[in-house]
PDB file of C-alpha atoms in Angstrom:
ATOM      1  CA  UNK A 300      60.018 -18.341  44.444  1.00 42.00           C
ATOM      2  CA  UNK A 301      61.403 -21.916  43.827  1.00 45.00           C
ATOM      3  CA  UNK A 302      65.007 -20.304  42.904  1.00 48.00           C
ATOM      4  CA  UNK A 303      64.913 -18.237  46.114  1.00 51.00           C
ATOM      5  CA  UNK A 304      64.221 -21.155  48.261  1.00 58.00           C
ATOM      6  CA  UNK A 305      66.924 -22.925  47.518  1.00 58.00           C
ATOM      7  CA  UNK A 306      69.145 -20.011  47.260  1.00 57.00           C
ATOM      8  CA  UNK A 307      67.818 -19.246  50.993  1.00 56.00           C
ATOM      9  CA  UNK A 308      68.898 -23.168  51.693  1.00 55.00           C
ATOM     10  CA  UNK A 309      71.866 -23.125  50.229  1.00 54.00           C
ATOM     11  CA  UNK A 310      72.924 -19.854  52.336  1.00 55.00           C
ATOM     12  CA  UNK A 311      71.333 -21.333  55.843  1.00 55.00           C
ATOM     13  CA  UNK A 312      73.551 -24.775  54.754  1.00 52.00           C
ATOM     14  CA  UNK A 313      76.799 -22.880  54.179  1.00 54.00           C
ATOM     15  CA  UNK A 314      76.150 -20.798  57.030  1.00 54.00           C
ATOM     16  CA  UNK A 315      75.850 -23.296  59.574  1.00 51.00           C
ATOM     17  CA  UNK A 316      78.820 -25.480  57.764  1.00 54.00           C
ATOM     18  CA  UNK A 317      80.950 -22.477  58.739  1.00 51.00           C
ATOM     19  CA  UNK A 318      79.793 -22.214  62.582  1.00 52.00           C
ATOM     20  CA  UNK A 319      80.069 -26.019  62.783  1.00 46.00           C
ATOM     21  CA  UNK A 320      84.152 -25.596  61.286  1.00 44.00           C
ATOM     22  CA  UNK A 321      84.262 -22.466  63.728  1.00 45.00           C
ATOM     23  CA  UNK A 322      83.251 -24.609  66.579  1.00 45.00           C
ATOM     24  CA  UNK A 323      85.297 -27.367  65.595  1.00 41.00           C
ATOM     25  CA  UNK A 324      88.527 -24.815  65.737  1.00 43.00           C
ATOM     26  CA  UNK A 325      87.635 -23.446  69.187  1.00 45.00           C
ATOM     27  CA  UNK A 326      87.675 -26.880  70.755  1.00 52.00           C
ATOM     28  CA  UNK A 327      91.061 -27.552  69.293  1.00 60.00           C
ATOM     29  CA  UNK A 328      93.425 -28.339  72.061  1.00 63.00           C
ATOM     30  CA  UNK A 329      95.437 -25.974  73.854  1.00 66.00           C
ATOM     31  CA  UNK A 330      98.768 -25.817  71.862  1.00 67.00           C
ATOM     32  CA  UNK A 331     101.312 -27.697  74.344  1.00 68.00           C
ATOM     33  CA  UNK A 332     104.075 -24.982  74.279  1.00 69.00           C
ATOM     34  CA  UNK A 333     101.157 -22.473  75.440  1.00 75.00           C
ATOM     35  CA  UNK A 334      99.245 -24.903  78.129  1.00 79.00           C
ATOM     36  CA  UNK A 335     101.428 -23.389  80.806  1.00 87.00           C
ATOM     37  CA  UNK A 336     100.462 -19.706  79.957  1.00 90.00           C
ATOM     38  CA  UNK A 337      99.654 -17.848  82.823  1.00 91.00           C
ATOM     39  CA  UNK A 338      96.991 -15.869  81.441  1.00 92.00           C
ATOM     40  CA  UNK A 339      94.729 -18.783  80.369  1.00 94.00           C
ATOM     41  CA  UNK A 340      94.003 -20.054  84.271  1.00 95.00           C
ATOM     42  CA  UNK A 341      91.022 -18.737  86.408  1.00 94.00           C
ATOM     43  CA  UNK A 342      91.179 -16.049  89.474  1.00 92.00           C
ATOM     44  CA  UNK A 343      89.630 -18.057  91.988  1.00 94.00           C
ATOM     45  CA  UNK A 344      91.360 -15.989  94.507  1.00 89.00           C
ATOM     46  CA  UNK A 345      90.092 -14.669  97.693  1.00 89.00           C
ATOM     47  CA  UNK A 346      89.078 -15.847 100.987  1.00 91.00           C
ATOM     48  CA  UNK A 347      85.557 -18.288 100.837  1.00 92.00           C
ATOM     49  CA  UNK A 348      83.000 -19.765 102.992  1.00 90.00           C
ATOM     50  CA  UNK A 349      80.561 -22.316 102.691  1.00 91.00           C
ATOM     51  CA  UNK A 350      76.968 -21.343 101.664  1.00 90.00           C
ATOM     52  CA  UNK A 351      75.145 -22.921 104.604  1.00 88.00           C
ATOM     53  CA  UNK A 352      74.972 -22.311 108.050  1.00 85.00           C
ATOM     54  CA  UNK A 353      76.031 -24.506 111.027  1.00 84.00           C
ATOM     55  CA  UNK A 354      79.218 -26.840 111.516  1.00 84.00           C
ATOM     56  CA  UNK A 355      81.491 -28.826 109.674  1.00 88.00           C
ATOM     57  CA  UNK A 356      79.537 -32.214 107.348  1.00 92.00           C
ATOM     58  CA  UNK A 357      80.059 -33.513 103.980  1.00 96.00           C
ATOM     59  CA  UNK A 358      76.783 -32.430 101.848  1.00 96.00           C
ATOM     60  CA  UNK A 359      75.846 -28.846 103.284  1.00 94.00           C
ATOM     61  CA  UNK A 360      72.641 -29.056 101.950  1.00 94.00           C
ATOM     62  CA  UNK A 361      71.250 -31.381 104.651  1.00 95.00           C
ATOM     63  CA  UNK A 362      71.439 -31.444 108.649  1.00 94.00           C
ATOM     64  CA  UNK A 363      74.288 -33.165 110.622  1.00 92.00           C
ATOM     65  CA  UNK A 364      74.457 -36.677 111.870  1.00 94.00           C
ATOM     66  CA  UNK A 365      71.813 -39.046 110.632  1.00 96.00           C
ATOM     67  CA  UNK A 366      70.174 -36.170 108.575  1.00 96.00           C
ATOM     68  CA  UNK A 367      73.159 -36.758 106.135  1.00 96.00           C
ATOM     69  CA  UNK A 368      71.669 -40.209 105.194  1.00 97.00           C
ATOM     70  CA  UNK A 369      75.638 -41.090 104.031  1.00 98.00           C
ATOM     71  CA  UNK A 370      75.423 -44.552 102.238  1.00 98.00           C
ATOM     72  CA  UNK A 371      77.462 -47.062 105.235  1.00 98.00           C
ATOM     73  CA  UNK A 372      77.849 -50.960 104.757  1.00 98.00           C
ATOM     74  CA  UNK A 373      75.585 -52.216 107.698  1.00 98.00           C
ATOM     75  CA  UNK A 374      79.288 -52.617 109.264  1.00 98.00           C
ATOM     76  CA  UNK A 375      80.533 -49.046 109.302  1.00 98.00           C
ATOM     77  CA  UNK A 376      76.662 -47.802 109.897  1.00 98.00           C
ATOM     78  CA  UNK A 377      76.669 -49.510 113.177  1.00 98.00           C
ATOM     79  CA  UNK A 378      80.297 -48.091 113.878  1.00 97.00           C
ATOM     80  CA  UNK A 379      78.946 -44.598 113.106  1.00 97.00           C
ATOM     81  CA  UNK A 380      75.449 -45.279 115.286  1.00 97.00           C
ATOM     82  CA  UNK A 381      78.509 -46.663 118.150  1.00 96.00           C
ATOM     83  CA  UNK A 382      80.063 -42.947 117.569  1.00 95.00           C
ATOM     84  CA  UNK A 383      76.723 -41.002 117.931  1.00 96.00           C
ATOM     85  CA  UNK A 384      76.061 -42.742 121.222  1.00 94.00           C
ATOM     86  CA  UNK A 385      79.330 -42.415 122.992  1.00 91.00           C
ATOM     87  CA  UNK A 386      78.648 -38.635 121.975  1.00 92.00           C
ATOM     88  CA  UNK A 387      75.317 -38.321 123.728  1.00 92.00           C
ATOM     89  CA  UNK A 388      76.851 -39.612 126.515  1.00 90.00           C
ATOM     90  CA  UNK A 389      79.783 -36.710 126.036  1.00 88.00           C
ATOM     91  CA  UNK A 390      82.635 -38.693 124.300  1.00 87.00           C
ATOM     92  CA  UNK A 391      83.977 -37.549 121.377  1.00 87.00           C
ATOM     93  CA  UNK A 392      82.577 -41.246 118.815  1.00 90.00           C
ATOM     94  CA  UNK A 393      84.279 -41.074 115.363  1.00 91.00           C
ATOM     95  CA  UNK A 394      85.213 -37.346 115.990  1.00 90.00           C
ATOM     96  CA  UNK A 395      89.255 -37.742 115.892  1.00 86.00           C
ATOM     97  CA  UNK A 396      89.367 -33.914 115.564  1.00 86.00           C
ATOM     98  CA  UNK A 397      89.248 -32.604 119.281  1.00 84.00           C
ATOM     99  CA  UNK A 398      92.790 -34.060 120.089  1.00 82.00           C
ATOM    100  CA  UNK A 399      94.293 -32.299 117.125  1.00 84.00           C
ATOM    101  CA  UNK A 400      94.475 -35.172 114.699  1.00 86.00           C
ATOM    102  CA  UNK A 401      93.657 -33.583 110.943  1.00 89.00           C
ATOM    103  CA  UNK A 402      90.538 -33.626 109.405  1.00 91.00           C
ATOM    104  CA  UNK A 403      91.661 -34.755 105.979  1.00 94.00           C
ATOM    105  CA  UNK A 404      90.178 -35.433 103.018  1.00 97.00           C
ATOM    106  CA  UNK A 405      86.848 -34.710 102.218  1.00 97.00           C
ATOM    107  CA  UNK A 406      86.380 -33.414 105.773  1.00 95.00           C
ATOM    108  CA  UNK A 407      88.420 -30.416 105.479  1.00 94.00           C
ATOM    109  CA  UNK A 408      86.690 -29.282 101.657  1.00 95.00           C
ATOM    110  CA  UNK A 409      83.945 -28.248 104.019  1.00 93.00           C
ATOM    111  CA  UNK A 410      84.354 -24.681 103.799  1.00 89.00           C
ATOM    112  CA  UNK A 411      82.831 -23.724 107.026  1.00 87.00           C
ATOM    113  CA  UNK A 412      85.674 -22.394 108.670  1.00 85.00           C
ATOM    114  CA  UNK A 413      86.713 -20.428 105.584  1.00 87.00           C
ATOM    115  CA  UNK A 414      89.674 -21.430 102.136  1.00 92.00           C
ATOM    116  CA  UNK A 415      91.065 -20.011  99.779  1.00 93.00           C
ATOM    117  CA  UNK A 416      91.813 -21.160  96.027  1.00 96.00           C
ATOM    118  CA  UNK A 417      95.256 -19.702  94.717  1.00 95.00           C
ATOM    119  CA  UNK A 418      95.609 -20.750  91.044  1.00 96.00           C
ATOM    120  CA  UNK A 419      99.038 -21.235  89.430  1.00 95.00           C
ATOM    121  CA  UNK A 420      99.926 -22.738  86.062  1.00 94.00           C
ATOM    122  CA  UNK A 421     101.238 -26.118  87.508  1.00 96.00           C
ATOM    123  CA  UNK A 422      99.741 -26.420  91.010  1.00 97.00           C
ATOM    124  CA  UNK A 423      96.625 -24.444  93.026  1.00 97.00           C
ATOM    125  CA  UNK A 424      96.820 -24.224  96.084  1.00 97.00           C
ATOM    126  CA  UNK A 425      93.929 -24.839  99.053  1.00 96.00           C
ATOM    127  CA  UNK A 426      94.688 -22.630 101.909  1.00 93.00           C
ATOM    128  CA  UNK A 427      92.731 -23.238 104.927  1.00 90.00           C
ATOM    129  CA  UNK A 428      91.794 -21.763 108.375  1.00 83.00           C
ATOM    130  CA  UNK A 429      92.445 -24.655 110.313  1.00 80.00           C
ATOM    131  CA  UNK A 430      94.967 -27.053 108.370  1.00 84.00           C
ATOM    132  CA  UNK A 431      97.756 -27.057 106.140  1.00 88.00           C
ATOM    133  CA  UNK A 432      97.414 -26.074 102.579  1.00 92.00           C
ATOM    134  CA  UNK A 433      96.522 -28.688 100.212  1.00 96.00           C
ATOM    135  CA  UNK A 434      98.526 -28.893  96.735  1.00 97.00           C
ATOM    136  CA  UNK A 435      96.796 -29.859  93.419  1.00 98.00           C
ATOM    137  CA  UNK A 436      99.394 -30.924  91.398  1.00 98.00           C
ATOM    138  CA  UNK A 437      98.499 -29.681  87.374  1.00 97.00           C
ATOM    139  CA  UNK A 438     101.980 -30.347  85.577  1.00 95.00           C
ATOM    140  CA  UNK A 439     101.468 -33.973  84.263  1.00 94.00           C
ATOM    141  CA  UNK A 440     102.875 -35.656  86.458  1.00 95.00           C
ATOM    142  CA  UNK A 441     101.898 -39.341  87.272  1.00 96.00           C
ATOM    143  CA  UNK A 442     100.975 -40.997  90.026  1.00 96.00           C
ATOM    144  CA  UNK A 443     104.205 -41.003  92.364  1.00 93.00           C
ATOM    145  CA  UNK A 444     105.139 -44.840  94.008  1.00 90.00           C
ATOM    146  CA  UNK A 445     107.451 -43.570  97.042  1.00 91.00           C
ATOM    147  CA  UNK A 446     104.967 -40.432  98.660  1.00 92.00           C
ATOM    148  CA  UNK A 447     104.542 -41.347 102.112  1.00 95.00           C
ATOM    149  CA  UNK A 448     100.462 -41.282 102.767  1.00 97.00           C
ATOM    150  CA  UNK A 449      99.128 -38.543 104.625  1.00 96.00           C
ATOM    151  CA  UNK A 450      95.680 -37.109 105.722  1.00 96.00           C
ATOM    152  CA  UNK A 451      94.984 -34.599 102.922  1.00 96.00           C
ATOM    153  CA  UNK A 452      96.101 -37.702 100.022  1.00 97.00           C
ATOM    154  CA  UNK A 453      97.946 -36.854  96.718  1.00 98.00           C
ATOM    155  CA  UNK A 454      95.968 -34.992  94.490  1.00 98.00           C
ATOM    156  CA  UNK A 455      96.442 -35.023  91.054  1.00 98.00           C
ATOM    157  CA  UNK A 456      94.194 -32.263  88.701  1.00 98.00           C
ATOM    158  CA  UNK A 457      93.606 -31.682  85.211  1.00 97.00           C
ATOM    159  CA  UNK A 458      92.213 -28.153  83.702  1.00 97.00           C
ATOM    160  CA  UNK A 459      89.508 -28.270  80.962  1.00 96.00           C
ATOM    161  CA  UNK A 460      88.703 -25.254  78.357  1.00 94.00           C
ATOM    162  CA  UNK A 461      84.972 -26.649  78.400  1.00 92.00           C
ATOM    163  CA  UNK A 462      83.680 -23.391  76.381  1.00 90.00           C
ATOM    164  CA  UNK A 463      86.609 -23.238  74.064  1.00 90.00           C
ATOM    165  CA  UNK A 464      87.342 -19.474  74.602  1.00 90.00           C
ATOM    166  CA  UNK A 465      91.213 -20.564  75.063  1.00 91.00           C
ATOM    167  CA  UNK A 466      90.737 -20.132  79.321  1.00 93.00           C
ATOM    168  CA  UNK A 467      90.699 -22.843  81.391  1.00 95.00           C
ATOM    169  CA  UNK A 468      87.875 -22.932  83.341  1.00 95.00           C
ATOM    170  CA  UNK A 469      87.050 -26.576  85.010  1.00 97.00           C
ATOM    171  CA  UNK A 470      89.526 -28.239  87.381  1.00 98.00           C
ATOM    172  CA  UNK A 471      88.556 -31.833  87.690  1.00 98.00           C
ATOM    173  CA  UNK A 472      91.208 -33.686  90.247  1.00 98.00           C
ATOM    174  CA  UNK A 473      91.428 -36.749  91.834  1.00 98.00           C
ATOM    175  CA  UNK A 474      93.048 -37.721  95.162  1.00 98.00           C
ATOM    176  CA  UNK A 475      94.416 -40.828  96.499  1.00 98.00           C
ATOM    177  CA  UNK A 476      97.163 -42.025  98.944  1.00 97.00           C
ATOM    178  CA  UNK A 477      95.654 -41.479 102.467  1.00 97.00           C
ATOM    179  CA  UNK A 478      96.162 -42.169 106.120  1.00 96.00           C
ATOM    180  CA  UNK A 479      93.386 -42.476 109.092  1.00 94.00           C
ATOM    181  CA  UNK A 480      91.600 -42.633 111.099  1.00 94.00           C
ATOM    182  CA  UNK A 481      89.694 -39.655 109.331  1.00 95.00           C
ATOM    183  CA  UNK A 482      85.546 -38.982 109.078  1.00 96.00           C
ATOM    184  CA  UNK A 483      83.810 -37.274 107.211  1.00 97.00           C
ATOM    185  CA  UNK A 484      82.153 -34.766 109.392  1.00 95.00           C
ATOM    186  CA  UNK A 485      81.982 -33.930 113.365  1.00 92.00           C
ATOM    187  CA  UNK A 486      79.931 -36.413 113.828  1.00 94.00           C
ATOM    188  CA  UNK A 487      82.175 -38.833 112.957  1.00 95.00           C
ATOM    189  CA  UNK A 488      80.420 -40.351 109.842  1.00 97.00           C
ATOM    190  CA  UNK A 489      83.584 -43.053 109.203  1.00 97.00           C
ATOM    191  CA  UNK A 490      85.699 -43.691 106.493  1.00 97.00           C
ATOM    192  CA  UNK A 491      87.532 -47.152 106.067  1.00 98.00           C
ATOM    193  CA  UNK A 492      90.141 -48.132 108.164  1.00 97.00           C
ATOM    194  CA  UNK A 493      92.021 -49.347 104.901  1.00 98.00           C
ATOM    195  CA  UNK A 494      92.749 -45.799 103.961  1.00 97.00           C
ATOM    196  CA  UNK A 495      91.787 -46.690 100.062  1.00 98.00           C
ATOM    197  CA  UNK A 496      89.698 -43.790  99.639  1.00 98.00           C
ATOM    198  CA  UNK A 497      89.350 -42.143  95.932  1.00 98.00           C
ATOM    199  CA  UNK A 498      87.979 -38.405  95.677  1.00 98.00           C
ATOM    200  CA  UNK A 499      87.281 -37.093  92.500  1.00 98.00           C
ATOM    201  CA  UNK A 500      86.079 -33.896  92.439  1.00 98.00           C
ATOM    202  CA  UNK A 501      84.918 -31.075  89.655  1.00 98.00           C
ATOM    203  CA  UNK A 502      85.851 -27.716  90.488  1.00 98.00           C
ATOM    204  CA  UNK A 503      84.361 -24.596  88.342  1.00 97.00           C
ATOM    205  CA  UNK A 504      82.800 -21.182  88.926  1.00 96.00           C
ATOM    206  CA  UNK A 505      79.010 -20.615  88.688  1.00 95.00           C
ATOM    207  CA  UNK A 506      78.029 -18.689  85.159  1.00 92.00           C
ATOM    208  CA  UNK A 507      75.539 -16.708  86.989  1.00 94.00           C
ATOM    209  CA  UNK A 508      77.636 -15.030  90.019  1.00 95.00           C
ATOM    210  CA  UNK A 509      81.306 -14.826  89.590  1.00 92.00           C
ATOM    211  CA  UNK A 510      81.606 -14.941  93.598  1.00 94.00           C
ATOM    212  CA  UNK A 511      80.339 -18.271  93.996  1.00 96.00           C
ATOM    213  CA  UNK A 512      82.401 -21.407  93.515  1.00 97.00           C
ATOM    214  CA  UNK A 513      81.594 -25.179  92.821  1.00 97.00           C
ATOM    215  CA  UNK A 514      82.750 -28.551  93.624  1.00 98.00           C
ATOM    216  CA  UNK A 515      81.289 -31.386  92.631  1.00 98.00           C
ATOM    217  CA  UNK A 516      82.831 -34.457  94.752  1.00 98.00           C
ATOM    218  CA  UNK A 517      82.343 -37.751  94.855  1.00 98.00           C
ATOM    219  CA  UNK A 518      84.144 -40.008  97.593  1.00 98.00           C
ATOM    220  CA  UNK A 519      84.759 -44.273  96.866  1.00 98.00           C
ATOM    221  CA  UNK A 520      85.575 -45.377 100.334  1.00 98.00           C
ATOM    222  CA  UNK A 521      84.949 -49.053 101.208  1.00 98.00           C
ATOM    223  CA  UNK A 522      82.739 -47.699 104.214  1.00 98.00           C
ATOM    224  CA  UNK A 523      80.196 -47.038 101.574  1.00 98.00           C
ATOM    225  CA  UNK A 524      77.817 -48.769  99.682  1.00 98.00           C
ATOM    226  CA  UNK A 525      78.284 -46.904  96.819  1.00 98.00           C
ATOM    227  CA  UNK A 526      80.300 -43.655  95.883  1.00 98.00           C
ATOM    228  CA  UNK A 527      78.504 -40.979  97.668  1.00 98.00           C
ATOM    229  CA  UNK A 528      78.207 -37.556  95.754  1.00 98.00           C
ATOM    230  CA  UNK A 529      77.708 -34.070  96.692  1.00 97.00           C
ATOM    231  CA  UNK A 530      77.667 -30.709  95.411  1.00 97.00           C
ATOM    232  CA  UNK A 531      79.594 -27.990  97.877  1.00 96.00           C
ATOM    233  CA  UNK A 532      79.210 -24.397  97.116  1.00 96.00           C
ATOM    234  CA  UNK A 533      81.166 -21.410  98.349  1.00 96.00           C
ATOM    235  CA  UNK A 534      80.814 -18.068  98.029  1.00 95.00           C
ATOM    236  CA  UNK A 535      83.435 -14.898  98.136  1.00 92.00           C
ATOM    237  CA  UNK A 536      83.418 -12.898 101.160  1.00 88.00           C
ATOM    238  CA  UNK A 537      83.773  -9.550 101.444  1.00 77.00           C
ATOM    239  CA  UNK A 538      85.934  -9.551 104.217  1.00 70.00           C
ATOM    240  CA  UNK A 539      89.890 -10.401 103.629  1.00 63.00           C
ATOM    241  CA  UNK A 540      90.795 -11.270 106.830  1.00 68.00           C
ATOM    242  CA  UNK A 541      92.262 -14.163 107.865  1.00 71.00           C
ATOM    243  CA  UNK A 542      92.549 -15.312 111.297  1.00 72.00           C
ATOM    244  CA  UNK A 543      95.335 -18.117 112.504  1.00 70.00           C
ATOM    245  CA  UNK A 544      93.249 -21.026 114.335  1.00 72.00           C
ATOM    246  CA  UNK A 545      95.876 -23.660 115.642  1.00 70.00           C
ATOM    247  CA  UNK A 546      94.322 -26.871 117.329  1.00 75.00           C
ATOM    248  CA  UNK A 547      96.875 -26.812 120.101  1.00 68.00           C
ATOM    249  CA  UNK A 548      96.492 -23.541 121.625  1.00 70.00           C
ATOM    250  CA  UNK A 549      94.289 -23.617 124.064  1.00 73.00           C
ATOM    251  CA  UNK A 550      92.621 -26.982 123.385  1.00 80.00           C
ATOM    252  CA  UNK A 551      92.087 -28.894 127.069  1.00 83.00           C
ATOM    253  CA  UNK A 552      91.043 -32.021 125.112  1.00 82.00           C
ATOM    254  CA  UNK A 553      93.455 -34.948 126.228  1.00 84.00           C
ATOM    255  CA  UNK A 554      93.440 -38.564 124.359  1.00 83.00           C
ATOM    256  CA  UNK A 555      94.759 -41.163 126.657  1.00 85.00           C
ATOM    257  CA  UNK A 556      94.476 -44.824 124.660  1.00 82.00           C
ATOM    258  CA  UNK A 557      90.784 -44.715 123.663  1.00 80.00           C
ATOM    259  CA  UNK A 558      89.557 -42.429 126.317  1.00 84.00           C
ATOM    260  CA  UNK A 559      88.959 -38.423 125.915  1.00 84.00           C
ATOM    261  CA  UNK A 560      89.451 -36.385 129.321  1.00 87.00           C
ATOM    262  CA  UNK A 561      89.529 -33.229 129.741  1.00 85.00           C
ATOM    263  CA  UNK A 562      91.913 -30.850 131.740  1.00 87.00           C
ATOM    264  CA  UNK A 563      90.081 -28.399 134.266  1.00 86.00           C
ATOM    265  CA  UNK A 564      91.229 -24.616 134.423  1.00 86.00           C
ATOM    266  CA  UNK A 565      93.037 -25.787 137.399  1.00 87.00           C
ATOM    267  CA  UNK A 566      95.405 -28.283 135.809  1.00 85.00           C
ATOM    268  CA  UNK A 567      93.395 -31.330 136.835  1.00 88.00           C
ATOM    269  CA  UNK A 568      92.122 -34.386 134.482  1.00 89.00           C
ATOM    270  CA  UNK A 569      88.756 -34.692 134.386  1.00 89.00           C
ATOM    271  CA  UNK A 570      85.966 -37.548 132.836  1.00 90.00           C
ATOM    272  CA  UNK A 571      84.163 -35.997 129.861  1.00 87.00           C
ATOM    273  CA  UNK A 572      81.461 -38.980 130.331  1.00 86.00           C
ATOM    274  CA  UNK A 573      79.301 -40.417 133.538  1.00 86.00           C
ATOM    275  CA  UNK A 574      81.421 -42.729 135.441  1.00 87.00           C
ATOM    276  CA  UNK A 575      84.299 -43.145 133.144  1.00 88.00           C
ATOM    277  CA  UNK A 576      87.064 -44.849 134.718  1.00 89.00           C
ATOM    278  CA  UNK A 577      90.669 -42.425 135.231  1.00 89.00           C
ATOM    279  CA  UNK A 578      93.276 -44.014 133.116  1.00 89.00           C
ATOM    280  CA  UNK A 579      95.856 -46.299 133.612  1.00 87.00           C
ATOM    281  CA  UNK A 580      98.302 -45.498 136.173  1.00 85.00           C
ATOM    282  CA  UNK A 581     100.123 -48.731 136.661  1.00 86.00           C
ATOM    283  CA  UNK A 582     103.975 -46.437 135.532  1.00 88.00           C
ATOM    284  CA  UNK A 583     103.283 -44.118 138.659  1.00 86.00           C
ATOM    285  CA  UNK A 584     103.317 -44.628 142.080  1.00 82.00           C
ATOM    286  CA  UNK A 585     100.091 -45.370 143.599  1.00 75.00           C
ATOM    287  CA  UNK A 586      99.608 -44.344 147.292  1.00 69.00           C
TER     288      UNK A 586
END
């Protein structure tokens, strides 16, 4: 019984020496000459949605506004609570959207109006609704010193084999290099005026339901007190129909300095809030 034991040992020992050497091999990385290979990146294609209901906010798992409890410096929380007033009273606050300025980055990983991921080998590509795409640059490449900032940053992404099964699966990214003024959601939670914003974000499919899609992000903005997390979810729709939803068709929202009007179906300018002053006419002839 004693000889069998240790026979029994000696097979369980050699046993799991060879799954540990197997695993060892299948996290080897991806030869470099082979990284590139089109067959080793993810279909993420096909149009998505967000997976709550309601408008446009950073973490869709909680309510608009307040509800969203986003981490502000006592600074930027009073410049948000300065926003959410000037809204009651039917100004637009820290919304810069109605006048057709983008949403940028994070605002526009929403998902409520609808994206798309199409995956190549060196770049995937985030096509949206109601902005330009957004490139995620996956060839290497470092940070560049002469890009002009924009709205939607620089993003710069890196794809992980995390099971070892020779597929990418994981895109983590990172994205820098922005211009304002941009918030966060329509209620014009702020970001910094500085513009130094870092997003990192962690994008993979769920194991459970191959329709459902994942990204962890975290935003470092200098309006925060601390990087502020969340977890956005999207699911596949069965629908593949795209509509085209430009910002200047049709939108009667007018920005004049710091004031929002409006323009009636008549052609006229109108206040959007109780006796708001017209604006400045001094450059026309006053009767």
């Amino acid at each position: 019984m004693i000889g069998i034991g240790r026979n029994a040992i000696a097979a369980l020992a050699c046993a799991l020496l060879c799954m540990a050497a197997i695993a060892v091999q299948a996290q080897q990385p991806i030869p470099e000459n082979d990284k590139y290979n089109p067959a080793r990146y993810p279909d993420w294609s096909g149009p998505m949605r967000f997976t709550a209901t309601g408008g446009n906010r950073y973490d869709q798992t909680k309510r608009p506004g307040r509800a969203q409890q986003a981490p502000l410096t006592p600074e930027y929380q009073a410049i948000f609570e300065a926003g959410l007033k000037d809204q009651a009273a039917g100004g637009q606050g820290g919304n810069q959207t109605f006048s057709c300025t983008p949403g940028g980055m994070p605002r526009e990983m929403a998902g409520n109006q609808g994206l798309e991921f199409v995956v190549t080998p060196k770049v995937t590509h985030v096509i949206f609704v109601q902005a330009m795409p957004r490139r995620i640059y996956t060839d290497g490449r470092d940070w560049p010193s002469d890009v002009e900032p924009t709205f939607d940053g620089y993003s710069i992404g890196k794809w992980i084999d995390e099971d070892g099964d020779g597929k990418y699966d994981v895109l983590e990214v990172e994205t820098r290099n922005f211009m304002g003024p941009r918030s966060f959601d329509n209620a014009g939670t702020p970001l910094h005026a500085d513009n130094a914003t870092v997003i990192k974000e962690r994008i993979y499919r769920d194991k459970q339901n191959p329709d459902i899609l994942h990204d962890e992000m975290t935003t470092i903005d200098n309006a925060l007190a601390r990087p502020w997390t969340v977890l956005k979810t999207y699911r596949r729709t069965g629908n593949p129909h795209f509509v085209l939803n430009i910002c200047t068709v049709g939108n009667n929202h007018v920005q004049i300095g710091n004031e929002a009007y409006f323009l009636s179906a008549d052609g006229h300018l109108m206040p959007t809030k109780k006796n708001q002053a017209p604006p400045d006419l001094r450059y026309f002839t006053q009767n």
